[in-house]
Amino acid sequence: MKIRGYEVIEKEDRILVKGVCDFDPVQIFECGQCFRWTKQKDGSYTGIVRGSLANVGFHDGILEICHANPMEFENLWFDYLDLGRDCGSIKKFLGKDPVMAEAIRFGSGMRILRQDFWEVLVSFILSSNNNVPRIKQIVESISRMYGAEGWVGEQQFFSFPEPWVLTAASAEELNLCRGGYRCRYISETAKRMNEICFDQERTASLTTAVARAEIMKFPGVGPKVADCVLLYSGMKQDVFPTDVWVKRVMETLYFKRSASMKEIQQFAKDRFGLLAGFAQQYLFYYARENSIGT
DNA sequence: TTGCAGGGGTCAA
DNA sequence: TTGACCCCTGCA
């Protein structure tokens, strides 16, 4: 059957999606944008998204999603995997820059997921002064402690808890997940989410600068985390999350000297414009995998 | 085995 | 602009 422009074939507990290009699970799930996907022995990835567990693999131009049906593809996976995105034209535009062209060749299967706003917000509050394995561990703990239990066959999993569930938890209680000082931010951010009845659509419709300022009102959210949240929840693509890694990479590849955050942000805005977020993603993966800027 | 620096930031002074 | 912050890891 045809769904959203893709040929989708249903087979038992899985679907095969034909005609997917620019898709590499390793590049997508290991570029630091998500924390609930785990690599399996066969190279596929298993993850939990909006209360569903699925396994995603890609071979010979066919995307395989296990534990999913065509309806879920239409209502969840198409958007989450951002399969409506024309990556070709993004690459064409960004590839005019020679440095970027090389990064794109290296990570040509990169995609930016459209993740749940609240989960991304909490995950990136946890990312400050932290590393990926530990962030994954804490997110998993929070899900086990407060999320809803689900089963796929013999496999148990836990969804990421809704804000109101965490509102009831004190920072001390939350700290059982070993998030340290960040647990206070999460507890307060959960309360704020409920108090202001956060409206994602409205925030996404604001200018990027205003939306960024709105997100930064959450405790524990500075400029870097705000940009990550805007980018990885699919709200804005013209942000350029600049952490120490990206800073070093930009200094090495473009500036050939040390540069301030402000300079880097302005440079990215001028050079990559509305596609700065994609540029950051290509650059980050390329630089990290090739140990550039270390 | 132990001690210490540092990690994909943020906040408060 | 600078130090503190929780906790984990790698390394000497």
PDB file of C-alpha atoms (C1' of nucleotides) in Angstrom:
ATOM      1  CA  MET A   1       0.000   0.000   0.000  1.00  0.00           C
ATOM      2  CA  LYS A   2       1.029   3.596  -0.523  1.00  0.00           C
ATOM      3  CA  ILE A   3       1.383   5.785   2.573  1.00  0.00           C
ATOM      4  CA  ARG A   4       2.617   9.373   2.433  1.00  0.00           C
ATOM      5  CA  GLY A   5       4.411   8.672  -0.811  1.00  0.00           C
ATOM      6  CA  TYR A   6       6.105   5.469   0.330  1.00  0.00           C
ATOM      7  CA  GLU A   7       5.354   1.884  -0.638  1.00  0.00           C
ATOM      8  CA  VAL A   8       4.661   0.107   2.669  1.00  0.00           C
ATOM      9  CA  ILE A   9       4.446  -3.663   2.959  1.00  0.00           C
ATOM     10  CA  GLU A  10       3.087  -5.279   6.112  1.00  0.00           C
ATOM     11  CA  LYS A  11       4.540  -8.607   7.220  1.00  0.00           C
ATOM     12  CA  GLU A  12       3.357 -10.113  10.505  1.00  0.00           C
ATOM     13  CA  ASP A  13       4.644  -7.803  13.260  1.00  0.00           C
ATOM     14  CA  ARG A  14       6.685  -5.521  11.017  1.00  0.00           C
ATOM     15  CA  ILE A  15       6.568  -3.236   8.042  1.00  0.00           C
ATOM     16  CA  LEU A  16       8.913  -2.721   5.122  1.00  0.00           C
ATOM     17  CA  VAL A  17       9.123   0.764   3.669  1.00  0.00           C
ATOM     18  CA  LYS A  18      10.484   1.081   0.145  1.00  0.00           C
ATOM     19  CA  GLY A  19      12.040   4.100  -1.466  1.00  0.00           C
ATOM     20  CA  VAL A  20      13.637   5.589   1.654  1.00  0.00           C
ATOM     21  CA  CYS A  21      16.907   7.358   0.903  1.00  0.00           C
ATOM     22  CA  ASP A  22      19.383   9.303   3.017  1.00  0.00           C
ATOM     23  CA  PHE A  23      18.911   6.963   5.966  1.00  0.00           C
ATOM     24  CA  ASP A  24      21.673   5.402   8.040  1.00  0.00           C
ATOM     25  CA  PRO A  25      20.624   4.095  11.486  1.00  0.00           C
ATOM     26  CA  VAL A  26      24.135   4.426  12.925  1.00  0.00           C
ATOM     27  CA  GLN A  27      24.402   8.054  11.883  1.00  0.00           C
ATOM     28  CA  ILE A  28      20.875   8.850  13.018  1.00  0.00           C
ATOM     29  CA  PHE A  29      20.850   7.107  16.377  1.00  0.00           C
ATOM     30  CA  GLU A  30      24.444   7.728  17.418  1.00  0.00           C
ATOM     31  CA  CYS A  31      24.900  11.398  16.696  1.00  0.00           C
ATOM     32  CA  GLY A  32      23.881  12.521  20.175  1.00  0.00           C
ATOM     33  CA  GLN A  33      20.341  13.644  19.390  1.00  0.00           C
ATOM     34  CA  CYS A  34      18.487  10.796  21.135  1.00  0.00           C
ATOM     35  CA  PHE A  35      18.988   8.669  24.233  1.00  0.00           C
ATOM     36  CA  ARG A  36      16.507   5.821  24.056  1.00  0.00           C
ATOM     37  CA  TRP A  37      17.845   3.823  21.109  1.00  0.00           C
ATOM     38  CA  THR A  38      20.099   0.809  21.582  1.00  0.00           C
ATOM     39  CA  LYS A  39      22.112  -0.971  18.940  1.00  0.00           C
ATOM     40  CA  GLN A  40      21.381  -4.659  18.430  1.00  0.00           C
ATOM     41  CA  LYS A  41      23.785  -7.357  17.313  1.00  0.00           C
ATOM     42  CA  ASP A  42      22.411  -7.272  13.763  1.00  0.00           C
ATOM     43  CA  GLY A  43      23.074  -3.536  13.439  1.00  0.00           C
ATOM     44  CA  SER A  44      19.439  -2.504  13.868  1.00  0.00           C
ATOM     45  CA  TYR A  45      18.288  -0.204  16.678  1.00  0.00           C
ATOM     46  CA  THR A  46      15.604  -0.720  19.279  1.00  0.00           C
ATOM     47  CA  GLY A  47      13.970   2.314  20.832  1.00  0.00           C
ATOM     48  CA  ILE A  48      10.979   3.588  22.743  1.00  0.00           C
ATOM     49  CA  VAL A  49       9.000   6.421  21.221  1.00  0.00           C
ATOM     50  CA  ARG A  50       5.773   7.899  22.600  1.00  0.00           C
ATOM     51  CA  GLY A  51       4.969   4.738  24.516  1.00  0.00           C
ATOM     52  CA  SER A  52       5.796   2.333  21.678  1.00  0.00           C
ATOM     53  CA  LEU A  53       8.791   0.055  21.369  1.00  0.00           C
ATOM     54  CA  ALA A  54      10.108  -0.610  17.885  1.00  0.00           C
ATOM     55  CA  ASN A  55      13.157  -1.910  16.103  1.00  0.00           C
ATOM     56  CA  VAL A  56      14.490  -0.046  13.084  1.00  0.00           C
ATOM     57  CA  GLY A  57      16.829  -1.461  10.466  1.00  0.00           C
ATOM     58  CA  PHE A  58      17.844  -0.397   6.998  1.00  0.00           C
ATOM     59  CA  HIS A  59      19.254  -2.507   4.194  1.00  0.00           C
ATOM     60  CA  ASP A  60      19.248  -2.317   0.409  1.00  0.00           C
ATOM     61  CA  GLY A  61      17.126   0.807   0.359  1.00  0.00           C
ATOM     62  CA  ILE A  62      14.421  -0.757   2.497  1.00  0.00           C
ATOM     63  CA  LEU A  63      13.517   0.553   5.910  1.00  0.00           C
ATOM     64  CA  GLU A  64      12.309  -2.181   8.223  1.00  0.00           C
ATOM     65  CA  ILE A  65      10.350  -1.300  11.347  1.00  0.00           C
ATOM     66  CA  CYS A  66       9.564  -4.234  13.628  1.00  0.00           C
ATOM     67  CA  HIS A  67       6.639  -4.099  16.072  1.00  0.00           C
ATOM     68  CA  ALA A  68       4.865  -1.556  13.894  1.00  0.00           C
ATOM     69  CA  ASN A  69       1.945  -1.573  11.480  1.00  0.00           C
ATOM     70  CA  PRO A  70       1.006   0.694   8.546  1.00  0.00           C
ATOM     71  CA  MET A  71      -1.269   2.830  10.698  1.00  0.00           C
ATOM     72  CA  GLU A  72       1.563   3.498  13.149  1.00  0.00           C
ATOM     73  CA  PHE A  73       3.821   4.311  10.233  1.00  0.00           C
ATOM     74  CA  GLU A  74       1.376   6.942   9.067  1.00  0.00           C
ATOM     75  CA  ASN A  75       0.661   8.398  12.515  1.00  0.00           C
ATOM     76  CA  LEU A  76       4.000   8.075  14.270  1.00  0.00           C
ATOM     77  CA  TRP A  77       7.050   6.808  12.425  1.00  0.00           C
ATOM     78  CA  PHE A  78       6.750   8.900   9.271  1.00  0.00           C
ATOM     79  CA  ASP A  79       6.908  12.075  11.355  1.00  0.00           C
ATOM     80  CA  TYR A  80       9.349  10.843  13.991  1.00  0.00           C
ATOM     81  CA  LEU A  81      11.871   9.739  11.363  1.00  0.00           C
ATOM     82  CA  ASP A  82      11.148  12.910   9.381  1.00  0.00           C
ATOM     83  CA  LEU A  83      10.607  10.923   6.199  1.00  0.00           C
ATOM     84  CA  GLY A  84       8.846  13.844   4.527  1.00  0.00           C
ATOM     85  CA  ARG A  85      12.116  15.792   4.504  1.00  0.00           C
ATOM     86  CA  ASP A  86      13.853  16.405   1.196  1.00  0.00           C
ATOM     87  CA  CYS A  87      17.409  15.737   2.358  1.00  0.00           C
ATOM     88  CA  GLY A  88      18.686  16.019  -1.205  1.00  0.00           C
ATOM     89  CA  SER A  89      17.986  19.723  -1.493  1.00  0.00           C
ATOM     90  CA  ILE A  90      19.418  20.367   1.975  1.00  0.00           C
ATOM     91  CA  LYS A  91      22.636  18.637   0.986  1.00  0.00           C
ATOM     92  CA  LYS A  92      22.730  20.504  -2.291  1.00  0.00           C
ATOM     93  CA  PHE A  93      22.458  23.865  -0.550  1.00  0.00           C
ATOM     94  CA  LEU A  94      24.868  23.130   2.304  1.00  0.00           C
ATOM     95  CA  GLY A  95      27.262  21.267   0.011  1.00  0.00           C
ATOM     96  CA  LYS A  96      28.185  24.495  -1.769  1.00  0.00           C
ATOM     97  CA  ASP A  97      30.498  24.987   1.174  1.00  0.00           C
ATOM     98  CA  PRO A  98      33.518  22.720   0.575  1.00  0.00           C
ATOM     99  CA  VAL A  99      34.076  21.828   4.224  1.00  0.00           C
ATOM    100  CA  MET A 100      30.418  20.981   4.595  1.00  0.00           C
ATOM    101  CA  ALA A 101      30.457  18.983   1.363  1.00  0.00           C
ATOM    102  CA  GLU A 102      33.030  16.660   2.908  1.00  0.00           C
ATOM    103  CA  ALA A 103      31.008  16.339   6.133  1.00  0.00           C
ATOM    104  CA  ILE A 104      27.884  15.531   4.136  1.00  0.00           C
ATOM    105  CA  ARG A 105      29.685  12.853   2.111  1.00  0.00           C
ATOM    106  CA  PHE A 106      30.737  11.289   5.389  1.00  0.00           C
ATOM    107  CA  GLY A 107      27.342  11.388   7.068  1.00  0.00           C
ATOM    108  CA  SER A 108      25.029  11.265   4.083  1.00  0.00           C
ATOM    109  CA  GLY A 109      22.482   9.119   5.939  1.00  0.00           C
ATOM    110  CA  MET A 110      22.003  11.601   8.769  1.00  0.00           C
ATOM    111  CA  ARG A 111      18.497  12.683   9.713  1.00  0.00           C
ATOM    112  CA  ILE A 112      17.205  14.823  12.522  1.00  0.00           C
ATOM    113  CA  LEU A 113      14.450  13.056  14.417  1.00  0.00           C
ATOM    114  CA  ARG A 114      11.278  14.861  15.405  1.00  0.00           C
ATOM    115  CA  GLN A 115      11.177  13.827  19.033  1.00  0.00           C
ATOM    116  CA  ASP A 116       8.716  14.512  21.799  1.00  0.00           C
ATOM    117  CA  PHE A 117       9.299  18.014  23.175  1.00  0.00           C
ATOM    118  CA  TRP A 118       9.037  17.129  26.844  1.00  0.00           C
ATOM    119  CA  GLU A 119      11.339  14.115  26.605  1.00  0.00           C
ATOM    120  CA  VAL A 120      13.945  16.143  24.703  1.00  0.00           C
ATOM    121  CA  LEU A 121      13.677  18.963  27.226  1.00  0.00           C
ATOM    122  CA  VAL A 122      14.394  16.660  30.161  1.00  0.00           C
ATOM    123  CA  SER A 123      17.078  14.701  28.314  1.00  0.00           C
ATOM    124  CA  PHE A 124      19.040  17.810  27.432  1.00  0.00           C
ATOM    125  CA  ILE A 125      18.692  19.328  30.886  1.00  0.00           C
ATOM    126  CA  LEU A 126      20.429  16.126  31.951  1.00  0.00           C
ATOM    127  CA  SER A 127      23.107  16.602  29.306  1.00  0.00           C
ATOM    128  CA  SER A 128      24.824  19.503  31.049  1.00  0.00           C
ATOM    129  CA  ASN A 129      28.249  18.507  32.341  1.00  0.00           C
ATOM    130  CA  ASN A 130      27.458  14.961  31.371  1.00  0.00           C
ATOM    131  CA  ASN A 131      28.161  12.272  28.791  1.00  0.00           C
ATOM    132  CA  VAL A 132      25.927  10.199  26.543  1.00  0.00           C
ATOM    133  CA  PRO A 133      26.111   6.801  28.294  1.00  0.00           C
ATOM    134  CA  ARG A 134      25.232   8.391  31.601  1.00  0.00           C
ATOM    135  CA  ILE A 135      22.416  10.494  30.147  1.00  0.00           C
ATOM    136  CA  LYS A 136      20.960   7.313  28.633  1.00  0.00           C
ATOM    137  CA  GLN A 137      21.196   5.604  31.978  1.00  0.00           C
ATOM    138  CA  ILE A 138      19.405   8.412  33.818  1.00  0.00           C
ATOM    139  CA  VAL A 139      16.633   8.695  31.187  1.00  0.00           C
ATOM    140  CA  GLU A 140      16.119   4.951  31.437  1.00  0.00           C
ATOM    141  CA  SER A 141      15.937   5.176  35.247  1.00  0.00           C
ATOM    142  CA  ILE A 142      13.366   7.977  35.114  1.00  0.00           C
ATOM    143  CA  SER A 143      11.284   5.901  32.705  1.00  0.00           C
ATOM    144  CA  ARG A 144      11.499   2.827  34.909  1.00  0.00           C
ATOM    145  CA  MET A 145      10.586   4.807  38.001  1.00  0.00           C
ATOM    146  CA  TYR A 146       7.771   6.939  36.603  1.00  0.00           C
ATOM    147  CA  GLY A 147       6.874   5.742  33.103  1.00  0.00           C
ATOM    148  CA  ALA A 148       4.158   3.336  32.022  1.00  0.00           C
ATOM    149  CA  GLU A 149       5.089  -0.278  31.587  1.00  0.00           C
ATOM    150  CA  GLY A 150       4.646  -1.942  28.201  1.00  0.00           C
ATOM    151  CA  TRP A 151       5.364  -5.308  26.672  1.00  0.00           C
ATOM    152  CA  VAL A 152       6.331  -6.532  23.231  1.00  0.00           C
ATOM    153  CA  GLY A 153       6.255 -10.306  23.485  1.00  0.00           C
ATOM    154  CA  GLU A 154       8.594 -11.156  26.351  1.00  0.00           C
ATOM    155  CA  GLN A 155      10.267  -7.794  26.236  1.00  0.00           C
ATOM    156  CA  GLN A 156       9.365  -5.294  28.922  1.00  0.00           C
ATOM    157  CA  PHE A 157       9.826  -1.569  28.381  1.00  0.00           C
ATOM    158  CA  PHE A 158       8.874   1.737  29.966  1.00  0.00           C
ATOM    159  CA  SER A 159       7.587   4.872  28.305  1.00  0.00           C
ATOM    160  CA  PHE A 160       8.970   8.264  29.243  1.00  0.00           C
ATOM    161  CA  PRO A 161       6.697   9.761  31.954  1.00  0.00           C
ATOM    162  CA  GLU A 162       4.370  12.702  31.270  1.00  0.00           C
ATOM    163  CA  PRO A 163       5.198  16.042  32.949  1.00  0.00           C
ATOM    164  CA  TRP A 164       2.359  15.796  35.459  1.00  0.00           C
ATOM    165  CA  VAL A 165       3.765  12.495  36.760  1.00  0.00           C
ATOM    166  CA  LEU A 166       7.089  14.148  37.568  1.00  0.00           C
ATOM    167  CA  THR A 167       5.335  17.147  39.103  1.00  0.00           C
ATOM    168  CA  ALA A 168       4.366  14.939  41.997  1.00  0.00           C
ATOM    169  CA  ALA A 169       7.970  13.808  42.559  1.00  0.00           C
ATOM    170  CA  SER A 170      10.314  15.797  44.767  1.00  0.00           C
ATOM    171  CA  ALA A 171      13.861  16.514  43.618  1.00  0.00           C
ATOM    172  CA  GLU A 172      15.140  14.178  46.338  1.00  0.00           C
ATOM    173  CA  GLU A 173      12.927  11.370  45.117  1.00  0.00           C
ATOM    174  CA  LEU A 174      13.906  12.037  41.513  1.00  0.00           C
ATOM    175  CA  ASN A 175      17.541  11.837  42.475  1.00  0.00           C
ATOM    176  CA  LEU A 176      17.204   8.088  42.890  1.00  0.00           C
ATOM    177  CA  CYS A 177      17.827   8.142  39.133  1.00  0.00           C
ATOM    178  CA  ARG A 178      21.288   9.596  39.871  1.00  0.00           C
ATOM    179  CA  GLY A 179      20.788  12.797  37.958  1.00  0.00           C
ATOM    180  CA  GLY A 180      22.463  14.839  40.691  1.00  0.00           C
ATOM    181  CA  TYR A 181      21.892  18.579  40.801  1.00  0.00           C
ATOM    182  CA  ARG A 182      19.953  18.381  37.511  1.00  0.00           C
ATOM    183  CA  CYS A 183      17.062  16.640  39.275  1.00  0.00           C
ATOM    184  CA  ARG A 184      16.080  19.910  40.919  1.00  0.00           C
ATOM    185  CA  TYR A 185      15.862  21.517  37.463  1.00  0.00           C
ATOM    186  CA  ILE A 186      13.749  18.649  36.158  1.00  0.00           C
ATOM    187  CA  SER A 187      11.388  18.787  39.090  1.00  0.00           C
ATOM    188  CA  GLU A 188      10.939  22.555  38.651  1.00  0.00           C
ATOM    189  CA  THR A 189      10.686  22.274  34.882  1.00  0.00           C
ATOM    190  CA  ALA A 190       7.911  19.695  35.222  1.00  0.00           C
ATOM    191  CA  LYS A 191       6.016  22.052  37.508  1.00  0.00           C
ATOM    192  CA  ARG A 192       6.471  24.913  35.086  1.00  0.00           C
ATOM    193  CA  MET A 193       5.263  22.794  32.164  1.00  0.00           C
ATOM    194  CA  ASN A 194       1.975  22.283  33.999  1.00  0.00           C
ATOM    195  CA  GLU A 195       1.654  25.784  35.396  1.00  0.00           C
ATOM    196  CA  ILE A 196       2.032  27.597  32.100  1.00  0.00           C
ATOM    197  CA  CYS A 197       0.231  24.883  30.088  1.00  0.00           C
ATOM    198  CA  PHE A 198       3.109  24.953  27.628  1.00  0.00           C
ATOM    199  CA  ASP A 199       1.878  25.201  24.043  1.00  0.00           C
ATOM    200  CA  GLN A 200       4.396  23.696  21.637  1.00  0.00           C
ATOM    201  CA  GLU A 201       2.602  24.786  18.470  1.00  0.00           C
ATOM    202  CA  ARG A 202       2.370  28.360  19.621  1.00  0.00           C
ATOM    203  CA  THR A 203       6.050  28.392  20.610  1.00  0.00           C
ATOM    204  CA  ALA A 204       7.059  26.879  17.279  1.00  0.00           C
ATOM    205  CA  SER A 205       5.212  29.639  15.461  1.00  0.00           C
ATOM    206  CA  LEU A 206       7.259  32.353  17.194  1.00  0.00           C
ATOM    207  CA  THR A 207      10.500  33.678  15.723  1.00  0.00           C
ATOM    208  CA  THR A 208      13.489  31.522  16.594  1.00  0.00           C
ATOM    209  CA  ALA A 209      14.963  34.114  18.959  1.00  0.00           C
ATOM    210  CA  VAL A 210      11.696  34.471  20.869  1.00  0.00           C
ATOM    211  CA  ALA A 211      11.059  30.722  20.948  1.00  0.00           C
ATOM    212  CA  ARG A 212      14.573  30.207  22.264  1.00  0.00           C
ATOM    213  CA  ALA A 213      13.986  32.753  25.025  1.00  0.00           C
ATOM    214  CA  GLU A 214      10.723  30.992  25.925  1.00  0.00           C
ATOM    215  CA  ILE A 215      12.466  27.625  26.273  1.00  0.00           C
ATOM    216  CA  MET A 216      15.237  29.205  28.331  1.00  0.00           C
ATOM    217  CA  LYS A 217      12.677  30.143  30.971  1.00  0.00           C
ATOM    218  CA  PHE A 218      12.682  26.498  32.063  1.00  0.00           C
ATOM    219  CA  PRO A 219      15.128  25.948  34.956  1.00  0.00           C
ATOM    220  CA  GLY A 220      18.341  24.271  33.850  1.00  0.00           C
ATOM    221  CA  VAL A 221      17.955  25.429  30.261  1.00  0.00           C
ATOM    222  CA  GLY A 222      20.614  27.742  28.854  1.00  0.00           C
ATOM    223  CA  PRO A 223      21.282  28.675  25.217  1.00  0.00           C
ATOM    224  CA  LYS A 224      22.834  25.356  24.228  1.00  0.00           C
ATOM    225  CA  VAL A 225      20.114  23.179  25.713  1.00  0.00           C
ATOM    226  CA  ALA A 226      17.408  25.479  24.295  1.00  0.00           C
ATOM    227  CA  ASP A 227      18.845  25.121  20.787  1.00  0.00           C
ATOM    228  CA  CYS A 228      18.994  21.334  21.134  1.00  0.00           C
ATOM    229  CA  VAL A 229      15.383  21.234  22.276  1.00  0.00           C
ATOM    230  CA  LEU A 230      14.208  23.417  19.389  1.00  0.00           C
ATOM    231  CA  LEU A 231      16.138  21.373  16.837  1.00  0.00           C
ATOM    232  CA  TYR A 232      15.491  17.850  18.052  1.00  0.00           C
ATOM    233  CA  SER A 233      11.806  18.348  18.726  1.00  0.00           C
ATOM    234  CA  GLY A 234      11.406  19.517  15.144  1.00  0.00           C
ATOM    235  CA  MET A 235      10.374  23.038  16.070  1.00  0.00           C
ATOM    236  CA  LYS A 236      13.201  25.016  14.453  1.00  0.00           C
ATOM    237  CA  GLN A 237      15.938  24.151  11.979  1.00  0.00           C
ATOM    238  CA  ASP A 238      17.810  27.455  11.952  1.00  0.00           C
ATOM    239  CA  VAL A 239      19.541  26.939  15.297  1.00  0.00           C
ATOM    240  CA  PHE A 240      23.158  25.872  15.699  1.00  0.00           C
ATOM    241  CA  PRO A 241      23.603  24.173  19.087  1.00  0.00           C
ATOM    242  CA  THR A 242      27.144  25.052  20.071  1.00  0.00           C
ATOM    243  CA  ASP A 243      28.746  23.008  22.801  1.00  0.00           C
ATOM    244  CA  VAL A 244      32.462  22.720  23.493  1.00  0.00           C
ATOM    245  CA  TRP A 245      32.750  20.042  20.801  1.00  0.00           C
ATOM    246  CA  VAL A 246      31.095  22.048  18.064  1.00  0.00           C
ATOM    247  CA  LYS A 247      33.076  25.084  19.159  1.00  0.00           C
ATOM    248  CA  ARG A 248      36.357  23.221  18.755  1.00  0.00           C
ATOM    249  CA  VAL A 249      35.264  21.790  15.417  1.00  0.00           C
ATOM    250  CA  MET A 250      34.315  25.205  14.074  1.00  0.00           C
ATOM    251  CA  GLU A 251      37.596  26.659  15.274  1.00  0.00           C
ATOM    252  CA  THR A 252      39.518  23.869  13.568  1.00  0.00           C
ATOM    253  CA  LEU A 253      37.627  23.692  10.283  1.00  0.00           C
ATOM    254  CA  TYR A 254      36.591  27.296   9.711  1.00  0.00           C
ATOM    255  CA  PHE A 255      38.188  29.866  11.965  1.00  0.00           C
ATOM    256  CA  LYS A 256      41.703  28.372  12.226  1.00  0.00           C
ATOM    257  CA  ARG A 257      41.862  30.169  15.584  1.00  0.00           C
ATOM    258  CA  SER A 258      39.902  30.366  18.800  1.00  0.00           C
ATOM    259  CA  ALA A 259      36.470  31.944  18.435  1.00  0.00           C
ATOM    260  CA  SER A 260      33.740  33.038  20.826  1.00  0.00           C
ATOM    261  CA  MET A 261      30.325  31.388  20.996  1.00  0.00           C
ATOM    262  CA  LYS A 262      28.796  34.598  19.677  1.00  0.00           C
ATOM    263  CA  GLU A 263      31.108  34.636  16.663  1.00  0.00           C
ATOM    264  CA  ILE A 264      30.342  31.005  15.887  1.00  0.00           C
ATOM    265  CA  GLN A 265      26.595  31.532  16.150  1.00  0.00           C
ATOM    266  CA  GLN A 266      26.750  34.529  13.822  1.00  0.00           C
ATOM    267  CA  PHE A 267      28.960  32.656  11.364  1.00  0.00           C
ATOM    268  CA  ALA A 268      26.554  29.706  11.267  1.00  0.00           C
ATOM    269  CA  LYS A 269      23.605  32.017  10.782  1.00  0.00           C
ATOM    270  CA  ASP A 270      25.276  33.819   7.888  1.00  0.00           C
ATOM    271  CA  ARG A 271      26.646  30.751   6.180  1.00  0.00           C
ATOM    272  CA  PHE A 272      24.005  28.089   6.761  1.00  0.00           C
ATOM    273  CA  GLY A 273      20.917  30.228   7.345  1.00  0.00           C
ATOM    274  CA  LEU A 274      17.677  28.344   7.781  1.00  0.00           C
ATOM    275  CA  LEU A 275      19.510  25.017   7.530  1.00  0.00           C
ATOM    276  CA  ALA A 276      22.040  25.685  10.304  1.00  0.00           C
ATOM    277  CA  GLY A 277      20.670  22.836  12.395  1.00  0.00           C
ATOM    278  CA  PHE A 278      21.350  20.283   9.673  1.00  0.00           C
ATOM    279  CA  ALA A 279      24.806  21.759   9.141  1.00  0.00           C
ATOM    280  CA  GLN A 280      25.575  21.357  12.828  1.00  0.00           C
ATOM    281  CA  GLN A 281      24.483  17.745  12.715  1.00  0.00           C
ATOM    282  CA  TYR A 282      26.603  16.840   9.677  1.00  0.00           C
ATOM    283  CA  LEU A 283      29.610  18.663  11.102  1.00  0.00           C
ATOM    284  CA  PHE A 284      29.314  17.159  14.544  1.00  0.00           C
ATOM    285  CA  TYR A 285      29.126  13.585  13.311  1.00  0.00           C
ATOM    286  CA  TYR A 286      31.926  14.077  10.798  1.00  0.00           C
ATOM    287  CA  ALA A 287      34.214  15.711  13.319  1.00  0.00           C
ATOM    288  CA  ARG A 288      33.537  13.292  16.121  1.00  0.00           C
ATOM    289  CA  GLU A 289      34.016  10.181  14.009  1.00  0.00           C
ATOM    290  CA  ASN A 290      37.244  11.576  12.570  1.00  0.00           C
ATOM    291  CA  SER A 291      38.505  13.015  15.853  1.00  0.00           C
ATOM    292  CA  ILE A 292      38.629  16.516  14.430  1.00  0.00           C
ATOM    293  CA  GLY A 293      39.032  19.217  17.044  1.00  0.00           C
ATOM    294  CA  THR A 294      40.334  16.964  19.781  1.00  0.00           C
TER     295      THR A 294
ATOM    296  C1'  DT B   1      43.800   0.521  45.221  1.00  0.00           C
ATOM    297  C1'  DT B   2      43.258   5.454  45.575  1.00  0.00           C
ATOM    298  C1'  DG B   3      42.966  10.128  44.089  1.00  0.00           C
ATOM    299  C1'  DC B   4      42.024  13.452  40.766  1.00  0.00           C
ATOM    300  C1'  DA B   5      40.635  15.789  36.547  1.00  0.00           C
ATOM    301  C1'  DG B   6      37.171  16.534  33.415  1.00  0.00           C
ATOM    302  C1'  DG B   7      32.849  15.772  30.894  1.00  0.00           C
ATOM    303  C1'  DG B   8      28.209  17.464  24.587  1.00  0.00           C
ATOM    304  C1'  DG B   9      26.209  23.577  30.643  1.00  0.00           C
ATOM    305  C1'  DT B  10      23.694  26.337  33.864  1.00  0.00           C
ATOM    306  C1'  DC B  11      23.145  29.351  37.602  1.00  0.00           C
ATOM    307  C1'  DA B  12      24.222  32.825  40.891  1.00  0.00           C
ATOM    308  C1'  DA B  13      27.236  36.117  42.677  1.00  0.00           C
TER     309       DA B  13
ATOM    310  C1'  DT C   1      33.390  36.396  34.207  1.00  0.00           C
ATOM    311  C1'  DT C   2      34.052  32.659  37.420  1.00  0.00           C
ATOM    312  C1'  DG C   3      33.322  28.803  40.505  1.00  0.00           C
ATOM    313  C1'  DA C   4      30.219  25.299  42.170  1.00  0.00           C
ATOM    314  C1'  DC C   5      27.444  21.658  41.014  1.00  0.00           C
ATOM    315  C1'  DC C   6      26.318  15.409  41.104  1.00  0.00           C
ATOM    316  C1'  DC C   7      28.177  11.511  39.441  1.00  0.00           C
ATOM    317  C1'  DC C   8      30.816   8.555  36.550  1.00  0.00           C
ATOM    318  C1'  DT C   9      34.889   7.321  33.962  1.00  0.00           C
ATOM    319  C1'  DG C  10      39.608   7.078  32.615  1.00  0.00           C
ATOM    320  C1'  DC C  11      44.112   7.342  33.936  1.00  0.00           C
ATOM    321  C1'  DA C  12      48.312   7.859  36.622  1.00  0.00           C
TER     322       DA C  12
END
